C-alpha angles and dihedrals in degrees: 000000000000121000136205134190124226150163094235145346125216122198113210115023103207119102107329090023095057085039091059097045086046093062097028097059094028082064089056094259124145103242130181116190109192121198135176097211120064115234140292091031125153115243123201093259139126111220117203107154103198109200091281098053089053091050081059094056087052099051092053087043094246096120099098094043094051091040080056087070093065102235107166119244114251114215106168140051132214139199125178124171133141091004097311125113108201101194124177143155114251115260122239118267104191105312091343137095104160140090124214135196104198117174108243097229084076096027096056090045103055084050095059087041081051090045088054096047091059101057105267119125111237111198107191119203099032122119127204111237103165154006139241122231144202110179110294091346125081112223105181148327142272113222147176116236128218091273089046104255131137121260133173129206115195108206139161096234131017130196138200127213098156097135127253091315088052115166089208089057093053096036091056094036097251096117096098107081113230089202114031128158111183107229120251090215135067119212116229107164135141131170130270129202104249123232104160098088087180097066084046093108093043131100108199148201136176121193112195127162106322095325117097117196143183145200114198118174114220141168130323091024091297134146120220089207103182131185122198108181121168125294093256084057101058121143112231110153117094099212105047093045102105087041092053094040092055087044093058092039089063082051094066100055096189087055089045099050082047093058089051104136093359114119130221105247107169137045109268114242135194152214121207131176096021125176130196102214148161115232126198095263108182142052138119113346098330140084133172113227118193117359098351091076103012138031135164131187113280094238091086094041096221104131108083082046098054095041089057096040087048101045087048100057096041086064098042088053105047107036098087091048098036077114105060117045102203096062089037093053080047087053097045089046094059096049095047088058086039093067096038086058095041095047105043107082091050085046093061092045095048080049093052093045094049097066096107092228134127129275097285111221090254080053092052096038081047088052095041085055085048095061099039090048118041095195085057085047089046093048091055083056088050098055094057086048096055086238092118125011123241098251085060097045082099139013130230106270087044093054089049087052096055094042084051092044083043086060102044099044103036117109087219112042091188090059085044081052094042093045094049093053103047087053086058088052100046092049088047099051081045098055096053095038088064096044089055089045107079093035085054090040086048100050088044090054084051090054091062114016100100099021106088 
């Protein structure tokens, strides 16, 4: 068997994986990224970048290579939902204050090309079958190469961006989430060639009965148009999908307003039985970037953006200590508890959002503030776009305004109630969820740190 030496070894070289590579070997360090696809692939993905996730582009480099793809700015964002149209420009993360919906074929792509640049070796059509150990620590991988031949790589630190079936995750005994909330929602969506130049700047999303939908322009004239209905309407048989999918289109009038003249141009597809989960993230030698180690449900788009911040950052921590494991295994330790404090919040709102309900009354009454105050309208964008964090979307004596106007507008006084109080209940429960976060974080990073 032939055997290399690296730095380090990435498995899975789309978005955290090539994050990862990009700092790694930006900060001279040998790096190797294995994946099993050839590029450019498609991958089973929606791709909003809200004007974080774009900021992220910028900071690996990748920026240029991925505005080549013609992707069209977004500038706005809309909401719709129980007769209100909440409308407002994205807020500036950093030097950006656009949104983009670039298809990952291209996406993933310009990122390898980026990886390259920098300096990391990407080897498509190999596929991670094993790991080498030393002891408790894992110190490299055993893969099969494009003609099918075993090959080891010896590394100091592996990790593993392989996506939420990730064979890093199961071969270490991560797999098993310690923190897992099946979503409410399914995903059906396909792409549409886009003749409404005037919604061209506009993300978009309609809320109608219990269906949420969304238009998102993208590259080569293109329209992401996504449907998320409730897990007991999944759609699960191959061959009603796109029936289903237009059906529920015609269900969501605004979308369906916004499609006028547009013309189906690619096979639907569909995501059924998903879970937002933690997994464990960090241990010996090893760390699971994106999906491997974190996932949330696709309604709040957060996903392309994480996996890029989070590669990133593991890189950027650990190349200077790569020599010395116990302040790798530190490094790794920290990030890992990093993520978990950033994330959380996001985590419980996309939760909340991914029940696959109806607008609640304290929902409509949010959405008709939104439409009376703009800087209410331009908060909810910020929230999507981690410039402000859900708790602080409203203050107080707002919050208190929109229960009262819940109540008094509200056709049934007793769902207002039951919505009120289950949002009580819900703060309350988050809240304690984040402050046990870090202490637990914290006792797990003392089980492993040392031990390799």
């Amino acid at each position: 068997m032939v055997t290399e030496q690296a730095d380090v070894v990435v498995v899975g070289t789309r978005c955290a994986g090539t994050a990862a590579a990009i700092a790694l070997a930006g900060a001279g360090r040998s790096v190797i990224g294995l994946d099993s696809s050839a590029f450019p692939s498609d991958t089973l993905s929606t791709h909003l970048l809200w004007p974080s996730g774009v900021f992220e582009l910028a900071e690996l480099g990748a920026l240029p290579r991925v505005l080549a793809l013609g992707a069209p700015p977004l500038t706005t964002g809309l909401a719709d939902g129980a007769g209100f149209t909440v409308r407002a420009p994205f807020g500036r993360y950093g030097t950006i204050g656009y949104s983009m919906c670039v298809r990952r074929a291209g996406l993933d792509a310009a990122l390898v090309d980026t990886a390259r640049a920098a300096g990391a070796q990407i080897r498509e059509r190999s596929r991670v079958v094993a790991l080498v150990w030393a002891g408790r620590r894992v110190v490299g991988v055993r893969y099969l190469d494009r003609n099918g031949n075993e090959r080891r790589i010896d590394a100091r630190l592996v990790i593993g961006a392989d996506g939420r079936r990730s064979t890093v995750a199961r071969l270490v005994g991560a797999h098993a989430p310690y923190r897992i909330e099946p979503s409410g929602r399914s995903c059906v969506f396909a792409y549409w060639h886009d003749t409404s130049l005037e919604w061209r700047s506009v993300a978009a999303q309609w809320r109608s009965g219990d269906l949420l939908g969304t238009a998102f322009p993208c590259d080569g004239g293109l329209l992401l148009c996504l449907i998320q209905p409730p897990r007991d309407r999944a759609v699960r048989v191959a061959g009603q999908i796109e029936r289903q999918y237009r059906r529920m289109i015609a269900e969501l009038p605004g979308l369906s307003d916004r499609l006028d003249g547009c013309t189906l141009r690619t096979r639907v597809r569909s995501a059924v039985d998903l879970e937002s989960y933690f997994r464990r993230s960090g241990g010996p030698g090893w760390a699971l970037p994106g999906d491997s180690g974190h996932f949330k449900d696709p309604v709040t788009a957060q996903g392309i953006r994480d996996a890029l911040r989070y590669g990133r950052l593991l890189g950027e921590s650990v190349a200077r200590v790569l020599d010395d494991p116990q302040a790798l295994d530190r490094q790794v330790s920290d990030w890992e508890m990093r993520r978990e404090a950033e994330c959380l919040e996001m985590y419980q709102y996309t939760n909340r959002l991914a029940r696959g309900e109806e607008m609640t009354p304290i929902e409509v009454e949010l959405y008709r503030a939104g439409v009376a105050d703009p800087a209410l309208g331009a908060a909810m964008m910020e929230v999507v776009s981690r410039i402000r964090e859900p708790r602080h979307l409203m203050r107080s004596g707002r919050k208190l305004a929109i229960a009262a106007g819940a109540l008094a507008r509200a056709g049934d006084r007793g769902a207002a109630w039951r919505a009120i109080v289950r949002d009580a209940h819900d703060e309350i429960s988050e809240r304690a969820q984040r402050s046990m976060a870090r202490p637990n974080a914290a006792r797990h990073a003392r089980g492993w740190v040392g031990q390799g």
